[in-house]
Amino acid sequence: SNIIRFTNLPSEAVTIRIFTVSGSLVTTLRKEGSSRSLDWNLQTSNNLPVASGMYLVHVDVADVGERTLKLGIINRRTQIRAF
């Protein structure tokens, strides 16, 4: 399965935004509740698989702060059959 798990998150509400290096928003993930992790299925907000490459991850925690991380993804070969 193609999943990335963000771990060691605080128990507060967390918003994770994933961008391409050119600044286009790929998807937005939100965590509510006391869970300390959040899974991403490597799909865009339009349910398309992401391409291999570098991405920027912006983690925003309400009333705590924010952080920007770099993320490299290497996917297996993917063929999209629906256009």
GROMACS .gro file of N, CA, C and O in nm:
model
  332
    1SER      N    1   0.083  -0.118   0.000
    1SER     CA    2   0.000   0.000   0.000
    1SER      C    3   0.088   0.125   0.000
    1SER      O    4   0.197   0.126   0.056
    2ASN      N    5   0.041   0.228  -0.062
    2ASN     CA    6   0.114   0.355  -0.069
    2ASN      C    7   0.059   0.451   0.035
    2ASN      O    8  -0.038   0.521   0.011
    3ILE      N    9   0.124   0.454   0.150
    3ILE     CA   10   0.081   0.541   0.259
    3ILE      C   11   0.204   0.602   0.324
    3ILE      O   12   0.305   0.534   0.344
    4ILE      N   13   0.195   0.730   0.354
    4ILE     CA   14   0.296   0.796   0.437
    4ILE      C   15   0.228   0.830   0.568
    4ILE      O   16   0.117   0.885   0.570
    5ARG      N   17   0.294   0.797   0.679
    5ARG     CA   18   0.239   0.825   0.811
    5ARG      C   19   0.320   0.935   0.877
    5ARG      O   20   0.441   0.922   0.895
    6PHE      N   21   0.253   1.045   0.912
    6PHE     CA   22   0.315   1.152   0.988
    6PHE      C   23   0.297   1.117   1.135
    6PHE      O   24   0.184   1.103   1.182
    7THR      N   25   0.405   1.102   1.208
    7THR     CA   26   0.399   1.059   1.346
    7THR      C   27   0.449   1.167   1.441
    7THR      O   28   0.501   1.269   1.398
    8ASN      N   29   0.434   1.140   1.570
    8ASN     CA   30   0.478   1.231   1.677
    8ASN      C   31   0.411   1.367   1.668
    8ASN      O   32   0.473   1.469   1.700
    9LEU      N   33   0.287   1.368   1.626
    9LEU     CA   34   0.211   1.493   1.620
    9LEU      C   35   0.154   1.523   1.758
    9LEU      O   36   0.126   1.431   1.836
   10PRO      N   37   0.136   1.649   1.791
   10PRO     CA   38   0.076   1.681   1.921
   10PRO      C   39  -0.072   1.642   1.923
   10PRO      O   40  -0.133   1.617   1.819
   11SER      N   41  -0.129   1.638   2.042
   11SER     CA   42  -0.268   1.596   2.054
   11SER      C   43  -0.367   1.704   2.009
   11SER      O   44  -0.485   1.678   1.995
   12GLU      N   45  -0.318   1.827   1.988
   12GLU     CA   46  -0.405   1.935   1.940
   12GLU      C   47  -0.441   1.913   1.792
   12GLU      O   48  -0.385   1.827   1.725
   13ALA      N   49  -0.532   1.996   1.742
   13ALA     CA   50  -0.570   1.990   1.601
   13ALA      C   51  -0.451   2.028   1.514
   13ALA      O   52  -0.379   2.122   1.543
   14VAL      N   53  -0.429   1.951   1.407
   14VAL     CA   54  -0.316   1.972   1.317
   14VAL      C   55  -0.368   1.981   1.174
   14VAL      O   56  -0.454   1.902   1.133
   15THR      N   57  -0.315   2.077   1.098
   15THR     CA   58  -0.343   2.087   0.956
   15THR      C   59  -0.212   2.069   0.881
   15THR      O   60  -0.115   2.139   0.909
   16ILE      N   61  -0.209   1.975   0.787
   16ILE     CA   62  -0.090   1.950   0.706
   16ILE      C   63  -0.125   1.981   0.562
   16ILE      O   64  -0.220   1.925   0.507
   17ARG      N   65  -0.049   2.072   0.502
   17ARG     CA   66  -0.067   2.106   0.361
   17ARG      C   67   0.057   2.060   0.286
   17ARG      O   68   0.169   2.089   0.329
   18ILE      N   69   0.036   1.992   0.175
   18ILE     CA   70   0.146   1.941   0.095
   18ILE      C   71   0.148   2.016  -0.037
   18ILE      O   72   0.046   2.025  -0.105
   19PHE      N   73   0.267   2.071  -0.070
   19PHE     CA   74   0.285   2.152  -0.189
   19PHE      C   75   0.393   2.092  -0.278
   19PHE      O   76   0.485   2.025  -0.229
   20THR      N   77   0.383   2.119  -0.408
   20THR     CA   78   0.496   2.090  -0.497
   20THR      C   79   0.603   2.196  -0.470
   20THR      O   80   0.576   2.297  -0.405
   21VAL      N   81   0.724   2.174  -0.520
   21VAL     CA   82   0.830   2.273  -0.497
   21VAL      C   83   0.802   2.403  -0.570
   21VAL      O   84   0.858   2.507  -0.535
   22SER      N   85   0.713   2.400  -0.670
   22SER     CA   86   0.677   2.524  -0.739
   22SER      C   87   0.565   2.599  -0.666
   22SER      O   88   0.526   2.707  -0.708
   23GLY      N   89   0.512   2.541  -0.557
   23GLY     CA   90   0.414   2.611  -0.475
   23GLY      C   91   0.269   2.573  -0.498
   23GLY      O   92   0.180   2.630  -0.435
   24SER      N   93   0.242   2.475  -0.584
   24SER     CA   94   0.102   2.433  -0.606
   24SER      C   95   0.057   2.341  -0.493
   24SER      O   96   0.128   2.248  -0.455
   25LEU      N   97  -0.062   2.367  -0.442
   25LEU     CA   98  -0.117   2.285  -0.334
   25LEU      C   99  -0.157   2.149  -0.389
   25LEU      O  100  -0.234   2.139  -0.485
   26VAL      N  101  -0.106   2.042  -0.328
   26VAL     CA  102  -0.138   1.906  -0.370
   26VAL      C  103  -0.259   1.856  -0.292
   26VAL      O  104  -0.355   1.808  -0.350
   27THR      N  105  -0.255   1.868  -0.160
   27THR     CA  106  -0.365   1.824  -0.077
   27THR      C  107  -0.355   1.886   0.062
   27THR      O  108  -0.249   1.937   0.100
   28THR      N  109  -0.464   1.882   0.135
   28THR     CA  110  -0.469   1.929   0.273
   28THR      C  111  -0.521   1.816   0.359
   28THR      O  112  -0.624   1.756   0.329
   29LEU      N  113  -0.450   1.787   0.468
   29LEU     CA  114  -0.488   1.683   0.562
   29LEU      C  115  -0.517   1.749   0.696
   29LEU      O  116  -0.446   1.841   0.736
   30ARG      N  117  -0.617   1.698   0.766
   30ARG     CA  118  -0.650   1.753   0.898
   30ARG      C  119  -0.660   1.641   0.999
   30ARG      O  120  -0.717   1.535   0.970
   31LYS      N  121  -0.606   1.665   1.118
   31LYS     CA  122  -0.615   1.570   1.228
   31LYS      C  123  -0.690   1.635   1.342
   31LYS      O  124  -0.655   1.743   1.387
   32GLU      N  125  -0.794   1.570   1.386
   32GLU     CA  126  -0.871   1.614   1.502
   32GLU      C  127  -0.860   1.505   1.607
   32GLU      O  128  -0.839   1.389   1.576
   33GLY      N  129  -0.874   1.539   1.731
   33GLY     CA  130  -0.872   1.438   1.836
   33GLY      C  131  -0.731   1.415   1.890
   33GLY      O  132  -0.637   1.486   1.857
   34SER      N  133  -0.719   1.311   1.971
   34SER     CA  134  -0.594   1.289   2.044
   34SER      C  135  -0.496   1.196   1.974
   34SER      O  136  -0.392   1.164   2.030
   35SER      N  137  -0.526   1.150   1.854
   35SER     CA  138  -0.434   1.063   1.781
   35SER      C  139  -0.302   1.135   1.758
   35SER      O  140  -0.298   1.256   1.735
   36ARG      N  141  -0.191   1.062   1.764
   36ARG     CA  142  -0.059   1.123   1.749
   36ARG      C  143  -0.001   1.098   1.610
   36ARG      O  144   0.117   1.125   1.587
   37SER      N  145  -0.082   1.046   1.516
   37SER     CA  146  -0.033   1.022   1.381
   37SER      C  147  -0.143   1.053   1.279
   37SER      O  148  -0.261   1.060   1.314
   38LEU      N  149  -0.101   1.068   1.154
   38LEU     CA  150  -0.194   1.098   1.045
   38LEU      C  151  -0.141   1.033   0.919
   38LEU      O  152  -0.023   1.046   0.887
   39ASP      N  153  -0.227   0.960   0.848
   39ASP     CA  154  -0.187   0.889   0.726
   39ASP      C  155  -0.226   0.968   0.603
   39ASP      O  156  -0.331   1.032   0.598
   40TRP      N  157  -0.140   0.960   0.499
   40TRP     CA  158  -0.168   1.019   0.369
   40TRP      C  159  -0.156   0.909   0.265
   40TRP      O  160  -0.055   0.838   0.260
   41ASN      N  161  -0.254   0.895   0.179
   41ASN     CA  162  -0.259   0.789   0.080
   41ASN      C  163  -0.185   0.823  -0.051
   41ASN      O  164  -0.204   0.755  -0.151
   42LEU      N  165  -0.103   0.925  -0.051
   42LEU     CA  166  -0.024   0.967  -0.168
   42LEU      C  167  -0.111   1.002  -0.287
   42LEU      O  168  -0.075   0.977  -0.402
   43GLN      N  169  -0.226   1.063  -0.260
   43GLN     CA  170  -0.313   1.110  -0.366
   43GLN      C  171  -0.338   1.259  -0.348
   43GLN      O  172  -0.337   1.311  -0.237
   44THR      N  173  -0.365   1.325  -0.460
   44THR     CA  174  -0.395   1.467  -0.457
   44THR      C  175  -0.538   1.486  -0.407
   44THR      O  176  -0.611   1.390  -0.384
   45SER      N  177  -0.578   1.610  -0.391
   45SER     CA  178  -0.716   1.638  -0.350
   45SER      C  179  -0.816   1.597  -0.457
   45SER      O  180  -0.935   1.585  -0.430
   46ASN      N  181  -0.768   1.573  -0.581
   46ASN     CA  182  -0.854   1.525  -0.690
   46ASN      C  183  -0.848   1.374  -0.706
   46ASN      O  184  -0.888   1.320  -0.809
   47ASN      N  185  -0.794   1.304  -0.604
   47ASN     CA  186  -0.782   1.158  -0.604
   47ASN      C  187  -0.696   1.102  -0.716
   47ASN      O  188  -0.723   0.993  -0.768
   48LEU      N  189  -0.593   1.176  -0.754
   48LEU     CA  190  -0.495   1.128  -0.850
   48LEU      C  191  -0.366   1.095  -0.775
   48LEU      O  192  -0.332   1.162  -0.678
   49PRO      N  193  -0.292   0.993  -0.819
   49PRO     CA  194  -0.166   0.961  -0.751
   49PRO      C  195  -0.063   1.071  -0.773
   49PRO      O  196  -0.057   1.131  -0.880
   50VAL      N  197   0.017   1.098  -0.670
   50VAL     CA  198   0.122   1.200  -0.684
   50VAL      C  199   0.240   1.141  -0.760
   50VAL      O  200   0.262   1.020  -0.760
   51ALA      N  201   0.314   1.228  -0.824
   51ALA     CA  202   0.433   1.187  -0.899
   51ALA      C  203   0.552   1.176  -0.805
   51ALA      O  204   0.555   1.235  -0.697
   52SER      N  205   0.651   1.100  -0.846
   52SER     CA  206   0.776   1.095  -0.772
   52SER      C  207   0.840   1.232  -0.776
   52SER      O  208   0.830   1.303  -0.877
   53GLY      N  209   0.905   1.271  -0.668
   53GLY     CA  210   0.972   1.400  -0.666
   53GLY      C  211   0.977   1.459  -0.527
   53GLY      O  212   0.947   1.393  -0.427
   54MET      N  213   1.015   1.584  -0.520
   54MET     CA  214   1.026   1.655  -0.393
   54MET      C  215   0.900   1.736  -0.367
   54MET      O  216   0.843   1.796  -0.459
   55TYR      N  217   0.860   1.740  -0.240
   55TYR     CA  218   0.742   1.813  -0.197
   55TYR      C  219   0.774   1.891  -0.071
   55TYR      O  220   0.868   1.857   0.003
   56LEU      N  221   0.697   1.995  -0.045
   56LEU     CA  222   0.708   2.072   0.078
   56LEU      C  223   0.586   2.041   0.163
   56LEU      O  224   0.473   2.040   0.114
   57VAL      N  225   0.609   2.016   0.292
   57VAL     CA  226   0.502   1.981   0.384
   57VAL      C  227   0.494   2.091   0.489
   57VAL      O  228   0.592   2.117   0.560
   58HIS      N  229   0.380   2.158   0.497
   58HIS     CA  230   0.360   2.265   0.595
   58HIS      C  231   0.270   2.211   0.705
   58HIS      O  232   0.154   2.177   0.681
   59VAL      N  233   0.325   2.200   0.827
   59VAL     CA  234   0.252   2.148   0.942
   59VAL      C  235   0.213   2.267   1.029
   59VAL      O  236   0.301   2.342   1.073
   60ASP      N  237   0.084   2.283   1.053
   60ASP     CA  238   0.034   2.395   1.134
   60ASP      C  239  -0.044   2.339   1.252
   60ASP      O  240  -0.142   2.266   1.233
   61VAL      N  241   0.001   2.370   1.373
   61VAL     CA  242  -0.065   2.324   1.495
   61VAL      C  243  -0.128   2.446   1.561
   61VAL      O  244  -0.058   2.543   1.592
   62ALA      N  245  -0.258   2.438   1.582
   62ALA     CA  246  -0.331   2.550   1.641
   62ALA      C  247  -0.274   2.586   1.777
   62ALA      O  248  -0.248   2.500   1.861
   63ASP      N  249  -0.249   2.714   1.799
   63ASP     CA  250  -0.200   2.770   1.926
   63ASP      C  251  -0.060   2.720   1.965
   63ASP      O  252  -0.020   2.739   2.079
   64VAL      N  253   0.012   2.653   1.874
   64VAL     CA  254   0.147   2.606   1.906
   64VAL      C  255   0.249   2.665   1.810
   64VAL      O  256   0.348   2.724   1.851
   65GLY      N  257   0.226   2.646   1.680
   65GLY     CA  258   0.320   2.699   1.581
   65GLY      C  259   0.311   2.621   1.451
   65GLY      O  260   0.220   2.542   1.429
   66GLU      N  261   0.410   2.644   1.365
   66GLU     CA  262   0.412   2.579   1.236
   66GLU      C  263   0.554   2.543   1.198
   66GLU      O  264   0.651   2.597   1.252
   67ARG      N  265   0.565   2.449   1.103
   67ARG     CA  266   0.696   2.405   1.057
   67ARG      C  267   0.682   2.360   0.912
   67ARG      O  268   0.580   2.305   0.873
   68THR      N  269   0.786   2.383   0.834
   68THR     CA  270   0.790   2.339   0.695
   68THR      C  271   0.898   2.233   0.680
   68THR      O  272   1.011   2.252   0.726
   69LEU      N  273   0.863   2.122   0.617
   69LEU     CA  274   0.954   2.009   0.597
   69LEU      C  275   0.966   1.977   0.450
   69LEU      O  276   0.877   2.009   0.370
   70LYS      N  277   1.076   1.912   0.414
   70LYS     CA  278   1.093   1.862   0.278
   70LYS      C  279   1.059   1.713   0.277
   70LYS      O  280   1.090   1.642   0.372
   71LEU      N  281   0.996   1.667   0.169
   71LEU     CA  282   0.956   1.528   0.157
   71LEU      C  283   0.991   1.478   0.017
   71LEU      O  284   0.950   1.539  -0.082
   72GLY      N  285   1.065   1.370   0.010
   72GLY     CA  286   1.096   1.306  -0.118
   72GLY      C  287   1.012   1.182  -0.135
   72GLY      O  288   1.002   1.101  -0.044
   73ILE      N  289   0.951   1.166  -0.252
   73ILE     CA  290   0.866   1.050  -0.280
   73ILE      C  291   0.919   0.980  -0.403
   73ILE      O  292   0.944   1.043  -0.506
   74ILE      N  293   0.935   0.849  -0.391
   74ILE     CA  294   0.972   0.766  -0.506
   74ILE      C  295   0.862   0.662  -0.521
   74ILE      O  296   0.847   0.574  -0.436
   75ASN      N  297   0.785   0.675  -0.627
   75ASN     CA  298   0.672   0.585  -0.652
   75ASN      C  299   0.713   0.476  -0.749
   75ASN      O  300   0.800   0.494  -0.833
   76ARG      N  301   0.643   0.364  -0.735
   76ARG     CA  302   0.652   0.263  -0.839
   76ARG      C  303   0.584   0.317  -0.964
   76ARG      O  304   0.509   0.415  -0.957
   77ARG      N  305   0.609   0.257  -1.075
   77ARG     CA  306   0.549   0.303  -1.200
   77ARG      C  307   0.397   0.297  -1.190
   77ARG      O  308   0.338   0.195  -1.153
   78THR      N  309   0.331   0.407  -1.226
   78THR     CA  310   0.185   0.416  -1.219
   78THR      C  311   0.130   0.452  -1.356
   78THR      O  312   0.182   0.539  -1.423
   79GLN      N  313   0.026   0.383  -1.396
   79GLN     CA  314  -0.043   0.415  -1.520
   79GLN      C  315  -0.186   0.457  -1.488
   79GLN      O  316  -0.258   0.385  -1.419
   80ILE      N  317  -0.223   0.573  -1.536
   80ILE     CA  318  -0.359   0.622  -1.516
   80ILE      C  319  -0.437   0.591  -1.641
   80ILE      O  320  -0.401   0.633  -1.750
   81ARG      N  321  -0.545   0.517  -1.626
   81ARG     CA  322  -0.623   0.473  -1.743
   81ARG      C  323  -0.747   0.558  -1.767
   81ARG      O  324  -0.812   0.543  -1.867
   82ALA      N  325  -0.781   0.645  -1.674
   82ALA     CA  326  -0.898   0.732  -1.692
   82ALA      C  327  -0.850   0.875  -1.712
   82ALA      O  328  -0.763   0.922  -1.641
   83PHE      N  329  -0.907   0.945  -1.807
   83PHE     CA  330  -0.865   1.083  -1.836
   83PHE      C  331  -0.978   1.178  -1.811
   83PHE      O  332  -1.085   1.168  -1.846
   0.00000   0.00000   0.00000
